[in-house]
Structures are given as structure tokens and as C-alpha cells.
XYZ file of C-alpha atoms in Angstrom:
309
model
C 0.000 0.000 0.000
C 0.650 4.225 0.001
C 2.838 5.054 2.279
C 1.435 7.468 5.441
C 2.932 10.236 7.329
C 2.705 11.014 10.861
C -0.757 12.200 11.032
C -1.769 16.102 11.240
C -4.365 17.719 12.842
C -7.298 16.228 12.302
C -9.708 19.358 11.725
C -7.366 21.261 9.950
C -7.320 17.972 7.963
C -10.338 16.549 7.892
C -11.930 20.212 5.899
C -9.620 19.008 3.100
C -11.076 15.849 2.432
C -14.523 17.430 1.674
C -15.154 17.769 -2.110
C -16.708 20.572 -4.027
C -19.198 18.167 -5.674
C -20.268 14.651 -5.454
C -21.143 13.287 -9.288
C -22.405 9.570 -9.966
C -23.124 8.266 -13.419
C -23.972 5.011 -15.602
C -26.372 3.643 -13.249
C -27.192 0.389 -14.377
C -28.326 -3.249 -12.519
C -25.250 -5.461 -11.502
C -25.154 -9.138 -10.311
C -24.673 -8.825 -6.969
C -21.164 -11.108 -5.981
C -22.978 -12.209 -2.937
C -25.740 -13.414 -4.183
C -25.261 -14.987 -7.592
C -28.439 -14.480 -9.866
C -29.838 -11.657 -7.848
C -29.047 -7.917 -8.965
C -28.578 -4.813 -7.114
C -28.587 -0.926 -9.039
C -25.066 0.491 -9.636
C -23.698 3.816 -9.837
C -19.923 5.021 -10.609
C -18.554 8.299 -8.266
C -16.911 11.537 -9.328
C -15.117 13.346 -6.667
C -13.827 17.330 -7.312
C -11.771 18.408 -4.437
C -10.320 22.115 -4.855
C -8.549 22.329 -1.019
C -6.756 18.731 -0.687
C -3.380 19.847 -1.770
C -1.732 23.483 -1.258
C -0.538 25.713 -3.725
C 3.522 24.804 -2.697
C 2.713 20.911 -3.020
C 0.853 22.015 -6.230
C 4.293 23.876 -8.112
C 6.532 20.530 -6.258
C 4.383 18.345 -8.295
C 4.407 20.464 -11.679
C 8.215 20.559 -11.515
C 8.327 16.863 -11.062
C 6.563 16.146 -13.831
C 8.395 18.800 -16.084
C 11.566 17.275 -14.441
C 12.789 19.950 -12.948
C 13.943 19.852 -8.512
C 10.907 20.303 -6.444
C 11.641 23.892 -5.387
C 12.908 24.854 -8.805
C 11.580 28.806 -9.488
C 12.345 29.241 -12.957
C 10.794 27.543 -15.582
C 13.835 26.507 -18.694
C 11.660 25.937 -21.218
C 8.304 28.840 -22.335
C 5.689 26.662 -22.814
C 3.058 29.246 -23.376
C 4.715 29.849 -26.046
C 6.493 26.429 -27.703
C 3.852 24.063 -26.006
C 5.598 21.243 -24.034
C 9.270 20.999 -23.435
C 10.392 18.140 -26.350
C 13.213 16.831 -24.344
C 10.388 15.708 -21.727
C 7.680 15.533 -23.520
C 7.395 13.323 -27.062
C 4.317 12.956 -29.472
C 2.351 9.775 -29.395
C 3.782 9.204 -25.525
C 0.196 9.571 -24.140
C -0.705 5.574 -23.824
C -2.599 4.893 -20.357
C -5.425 2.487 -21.259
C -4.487 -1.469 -22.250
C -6.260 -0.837 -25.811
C -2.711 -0.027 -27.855
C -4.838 0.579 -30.605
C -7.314 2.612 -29.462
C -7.257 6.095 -31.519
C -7.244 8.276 -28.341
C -3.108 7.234 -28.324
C -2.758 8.751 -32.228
C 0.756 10.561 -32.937
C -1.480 13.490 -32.480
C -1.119 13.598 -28.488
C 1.739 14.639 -26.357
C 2.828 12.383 -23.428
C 5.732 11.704 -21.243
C 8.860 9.842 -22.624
C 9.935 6.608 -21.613
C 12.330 7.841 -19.084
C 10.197 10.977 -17.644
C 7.587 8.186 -17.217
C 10.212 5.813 -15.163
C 11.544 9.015 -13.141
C 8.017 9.806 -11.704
C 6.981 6.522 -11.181
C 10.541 5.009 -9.292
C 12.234 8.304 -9.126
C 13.002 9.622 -5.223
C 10.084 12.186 -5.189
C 9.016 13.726 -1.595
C 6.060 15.423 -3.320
C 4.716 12.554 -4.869
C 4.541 10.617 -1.557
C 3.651 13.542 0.125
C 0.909 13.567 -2.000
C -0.186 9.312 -1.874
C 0.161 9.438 2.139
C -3.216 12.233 1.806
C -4.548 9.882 -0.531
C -4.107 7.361 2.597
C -5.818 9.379 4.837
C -8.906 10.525 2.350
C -9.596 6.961 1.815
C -8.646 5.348 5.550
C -10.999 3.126 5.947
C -9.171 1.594 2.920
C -5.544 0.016 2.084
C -4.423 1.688 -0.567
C -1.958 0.988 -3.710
C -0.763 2.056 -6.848
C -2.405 0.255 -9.927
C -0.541 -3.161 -9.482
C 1.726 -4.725 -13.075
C -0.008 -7.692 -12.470
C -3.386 -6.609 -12.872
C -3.022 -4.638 -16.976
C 0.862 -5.951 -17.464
C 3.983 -3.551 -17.984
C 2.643 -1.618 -20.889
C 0.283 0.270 -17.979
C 1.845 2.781 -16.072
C 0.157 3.269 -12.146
C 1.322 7.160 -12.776
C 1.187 8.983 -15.651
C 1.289 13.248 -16.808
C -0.962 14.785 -19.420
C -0.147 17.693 -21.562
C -3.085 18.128 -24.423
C -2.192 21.421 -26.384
C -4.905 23.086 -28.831
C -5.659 20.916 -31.693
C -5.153 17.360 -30.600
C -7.936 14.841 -30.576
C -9.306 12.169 -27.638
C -11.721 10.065 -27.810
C -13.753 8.572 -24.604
C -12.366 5.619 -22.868
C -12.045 3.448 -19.198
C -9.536 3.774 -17.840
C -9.944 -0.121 -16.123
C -12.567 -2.203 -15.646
C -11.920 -5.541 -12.407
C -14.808 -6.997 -15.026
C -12.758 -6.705 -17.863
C -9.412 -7.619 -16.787
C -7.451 -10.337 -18.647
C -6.528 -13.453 -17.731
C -3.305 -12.545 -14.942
C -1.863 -13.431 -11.507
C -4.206 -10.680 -10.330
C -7.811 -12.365 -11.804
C -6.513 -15.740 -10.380
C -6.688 -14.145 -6.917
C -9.441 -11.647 -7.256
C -11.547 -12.928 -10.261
C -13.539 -10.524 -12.594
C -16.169 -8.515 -11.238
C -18.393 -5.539 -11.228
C -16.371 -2.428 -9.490
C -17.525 -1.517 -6.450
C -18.372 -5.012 -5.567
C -18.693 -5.777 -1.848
C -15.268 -7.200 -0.543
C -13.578 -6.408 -3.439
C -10.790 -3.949 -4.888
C -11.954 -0.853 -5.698
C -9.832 0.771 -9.148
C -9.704 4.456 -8.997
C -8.066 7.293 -10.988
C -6.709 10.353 -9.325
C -5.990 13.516 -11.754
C -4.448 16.671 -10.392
C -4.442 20.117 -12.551
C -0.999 21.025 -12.514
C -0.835 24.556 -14.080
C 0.075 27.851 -12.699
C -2.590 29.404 -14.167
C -5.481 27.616 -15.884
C -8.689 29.899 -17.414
C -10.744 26.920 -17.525
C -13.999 29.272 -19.518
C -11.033 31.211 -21.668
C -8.767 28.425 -22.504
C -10.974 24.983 -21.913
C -10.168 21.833 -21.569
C -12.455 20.093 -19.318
C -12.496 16.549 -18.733
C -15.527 15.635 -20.265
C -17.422 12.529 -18.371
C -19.691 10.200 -20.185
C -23.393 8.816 -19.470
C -23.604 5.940 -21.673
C -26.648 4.501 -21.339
C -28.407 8.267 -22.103
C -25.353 10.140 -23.761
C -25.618 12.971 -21.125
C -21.803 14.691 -20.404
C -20.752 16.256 -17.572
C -17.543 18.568 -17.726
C -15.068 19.152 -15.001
C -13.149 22.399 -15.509
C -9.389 22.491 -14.821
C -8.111 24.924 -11.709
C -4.795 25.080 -10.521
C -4.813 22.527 -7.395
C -8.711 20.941 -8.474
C -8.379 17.311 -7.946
C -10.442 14.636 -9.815
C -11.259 11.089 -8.116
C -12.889 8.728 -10.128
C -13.863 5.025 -10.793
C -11.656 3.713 -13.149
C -14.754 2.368 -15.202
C -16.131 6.144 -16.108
C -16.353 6.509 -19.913
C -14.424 9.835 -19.788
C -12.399 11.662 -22.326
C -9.017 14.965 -22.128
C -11.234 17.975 -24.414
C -8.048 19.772 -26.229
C -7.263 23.580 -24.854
C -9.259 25.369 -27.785
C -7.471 28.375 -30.021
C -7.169 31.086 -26.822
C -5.173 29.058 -24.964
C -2.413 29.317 -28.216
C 0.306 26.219 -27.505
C -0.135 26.320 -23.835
C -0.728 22.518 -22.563
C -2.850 22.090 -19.914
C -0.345 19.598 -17.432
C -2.224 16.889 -15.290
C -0.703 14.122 -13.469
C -2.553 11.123 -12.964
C -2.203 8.019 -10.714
C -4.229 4.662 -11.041
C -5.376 3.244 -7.804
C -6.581 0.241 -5.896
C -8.749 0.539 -2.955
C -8.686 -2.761 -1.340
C -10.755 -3.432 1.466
C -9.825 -4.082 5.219
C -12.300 -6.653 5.989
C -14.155 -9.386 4.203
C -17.227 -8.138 2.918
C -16.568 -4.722 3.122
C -19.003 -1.863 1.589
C -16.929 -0.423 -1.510
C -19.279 1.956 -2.363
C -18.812 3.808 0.467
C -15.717 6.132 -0.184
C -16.673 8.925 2.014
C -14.640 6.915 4.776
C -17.176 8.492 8.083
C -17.240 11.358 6.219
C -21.353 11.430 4.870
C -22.854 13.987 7.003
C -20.406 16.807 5.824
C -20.060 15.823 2.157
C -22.223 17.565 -0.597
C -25.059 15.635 -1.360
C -24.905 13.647 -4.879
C -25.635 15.407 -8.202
C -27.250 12.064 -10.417
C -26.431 12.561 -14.351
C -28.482 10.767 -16.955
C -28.919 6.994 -15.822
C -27.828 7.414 -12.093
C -31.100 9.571 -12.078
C -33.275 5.894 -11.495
C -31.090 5.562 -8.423
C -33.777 7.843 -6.855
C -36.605 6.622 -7.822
């Protein structure tokens, strides 16, 4: 699992940990894993958190993933005006998702090389742990882990960095699905079943908006999330600092900074999680850890809607 710190103080904390909004989506009847042939209604979570991380751990994180030391000032490279730095950055790198083919990884999209991708996943990175251990204490009631090799192979990476500039092109996608893993070390253990499944690993995605400065209504790009059974979007606007949690199963898709925002990328660094549960037959869907009577009630999109009838 994440490593954790030595804890803080708990209110200063704990007003953190409460998101902006609560979003659920795709609502649709599951089998239920503890009782085979019976069904129970389904819903996947957004989370939008705009106070878990400061605006110091914010710039230690965007100079890791430009590869620069954590308390670097200066920027080397004028990306508002080039777009991203090439010795970093290369087109084509963006590959996150198991589907190689899929058309969201075209040449058209700028990703992290090789190497940047190694140095933020194994390089020695206070920031980024800083940043898992809060991701420890959000989710408590949970253990929780990077996106294991065994469960999508080596050509997954449990962190990656996004830099869409105006012009390129994404298409929607999952990022995982524990019912559509393949065959693996990981299925043989855990099997294949719906996410959110009582008693059963959790996969999450956790996005951070890296920039300085982000106009999300001048500039754009959102990431647009998907309501497949009705076709109904929902857009999250970037924010320096806004953080995104989200089951790993949301049809979502990057929407490309539009002409304002010139060659300016829009940086984002993303980690693929596990929640795995502490006890057998644990509640999954419950992610607000305690937490219910101060979080935001839900907002239902499309097919979650029938969760309330």
C-alpha cells in the first residue's frame, strides 16, 4: 500500500477531504457477488476536491513532472509559447489504457517519454509521496496501492502526466474495468467482477491540474465525463490545485485547450489506484470513509437519475 505520514491535525485535515461536488453516473443493474443471480442498481462516483493539496505541493508536483527539482523557481523551457518541453515531452507518448490501438493514443497527443515516465513513477520524489500518504488518509478506511503490473501488465503505467495542447484529438475511454481484466496473476486471486463489488478492490483514478494558471472558460479543456446509457456529459473544468477522483470504469475523455489558450498545454498528473478493502465483505461503495454527514449531497447525471426513484 501508500505510504502514510505522521498524522496532522485532524480538523485542519479533515476540511480538506470534503469535495466541491459529489457526481455519480452510468447507473445500471449489476449481479450482486454475494448473491449470484440476484441484482442490485449500480452507480460510478466523481469526486472534485479544490482544497486537498496546497498551492507549494501544487508547483513541487508540476516541476516533477516537467523534471525539474521540487523547489525549482524558474521555468527553462516557455511553454506558453512552444507548447511542451520536447526533451520531456514526445508525441504519441500519451498511452494509459491497455487498448494499444485505441485512436485516443494517435501521434497526435503529447505524453511523457519513456524515461520521464520511469523518473516519476521510481524516481526519489518527496512530493509525490507527500501527496499518496493524503490519498491514505482521504480513503482510511481503505488500504491503498498504486495500480498493481499484475493486474493490466507492464505496458500500464500506475502514474502517468498529461499535456493536451490546442488541436489534438481524444476520444472517450475506461480507464480499467476488475470486469474486464485479462486473464493474470491478479484475476486468479481476485476474479472478474463488477467495481464496487462488496469485498472487493476498488480501481480508482486520481488527476491533479498542474498549471500555474489555468482559465478553464477562456482556454478549456475540461475533462468531459460520459453517461452511456443516455449520452448525457458532464464537464469538469481544470483549476490550478482541483483534484479529480474517479472510478476507473467512467467513460471519460481529455477535451483539447481550444485556439485562446495558443500552444499552452494544460499539465495533469494522474495516478491509477486500488482501494482494497480491510475486511471481508466490506461496503466499496462507500468512499466517504465516516465522512457522509459533511459531504455535498450527490448530483445524479443521466442513468444514475433511477437511483432515486
Amino acid at each position: 500500500g501508500l505510504e502514510e505520514s505522521s498524522p496532522a491535525k485532524a480538523p485542519e485535515m479533515e476540511k480538506t477531504f470534503i469535495p466541491s461536488i459529489k457526481i455519480e453516473l452510468d447507473g445500471a443493474m449489476i449481479e450482486d457477488v454475494d448473491f449470484p443471480g440476484k441484482s442490485l442498481f449500480d452507480t460510478s462516483s466523481i469526486l472534485v476536491f479544490d482544497n486537498l493539496l496546497d498551492e507549494t505541493l501544487r508547483k513541487r508536483l508540476l516541476n516533477v513532472v516537467k523534471g525539474y527539482p521540487e523547489n525549482f523557481e524558474i521555468d527553462k523551457w516557455n511553454d506558453s509559447e512552444y507548447g511542451p518541453d520536447p526533451s520531456r515531452w514526445t508525441r504519441g507518448g500519451l498511452v494509459d489504457v491497455i487498448d494499444e490501438g485505441s485512436e485516443m493514443n494517435a501521434p497526435s497527443c503529447w505524453g511523457l517519454s519513456d524515461e520521464a515516465i520511469n523518473d516519476i513513477c521510481f524516481g526519489p520524489h518527496p512530493a509525490i509521496l507527500e501527496f499518496e500518504s493524503k490519498l491514505t488518509k482521504l480513503f482510511h478506511e481503505f488500504i491503498v496501492s498504486r495500480l498493481p503490473e499484475a493486474v493490466l501488465g507492464a505496458c500500464v503505467s500506475p502514474l502517468t502526466a498529461n499535456a493536451p495542447t490546442h488541436g489534438d484529438s481524444f476520444h472517450y475511454h475506461i480507464d480499467a474495468d476488475p470486469l474486464q481484466v485479462p486473464a493474470s496473476p491478479w484475476s486468479d486471486v481476485f476474479g472478474v467482477y463488477p467495481n464496487r463489488s462488496r469485498g472487493k478492490p476498488r480501481f480508482v483514478s486520481c488527476l491533479i491540474y498542474l498549471n500555474d494558471e489555468w482559465d478553464g472558460e477562456k482556454w478549456g479543456a475540461p475533462t468531459e465525463f460520459l453517461d452511456p446509457p443516455t449520452g448525457v456529459t458532464y464537464r469538469v473544468l481544470p483549476r490550478p490545485g482541483r483534484c479529480v477522483i474517479m472510478d476507473q470504469d467512467v467513460s471519460h475523455t481529455v477535451v483539447a485547450p481550444n485556439d485562446k489558450a495558443g500552444l499552452r498545454p494544460r499539465y495533469s498528473l494522474v495516478w491509477k489506484l486500488i482501494l482494497h478493502p480491510r475486511g471481508v465483505g466490506q461496503d466499496m461503495t462507500d468512499i466517504a470513509c465516516g465522512r457522509g454527514d459533511v459531504w455535498p449531497e450527490s448530483v445524479f447525471i443521466g442513468s444514475a437519475n433511477d437511483k432515486c426513484l
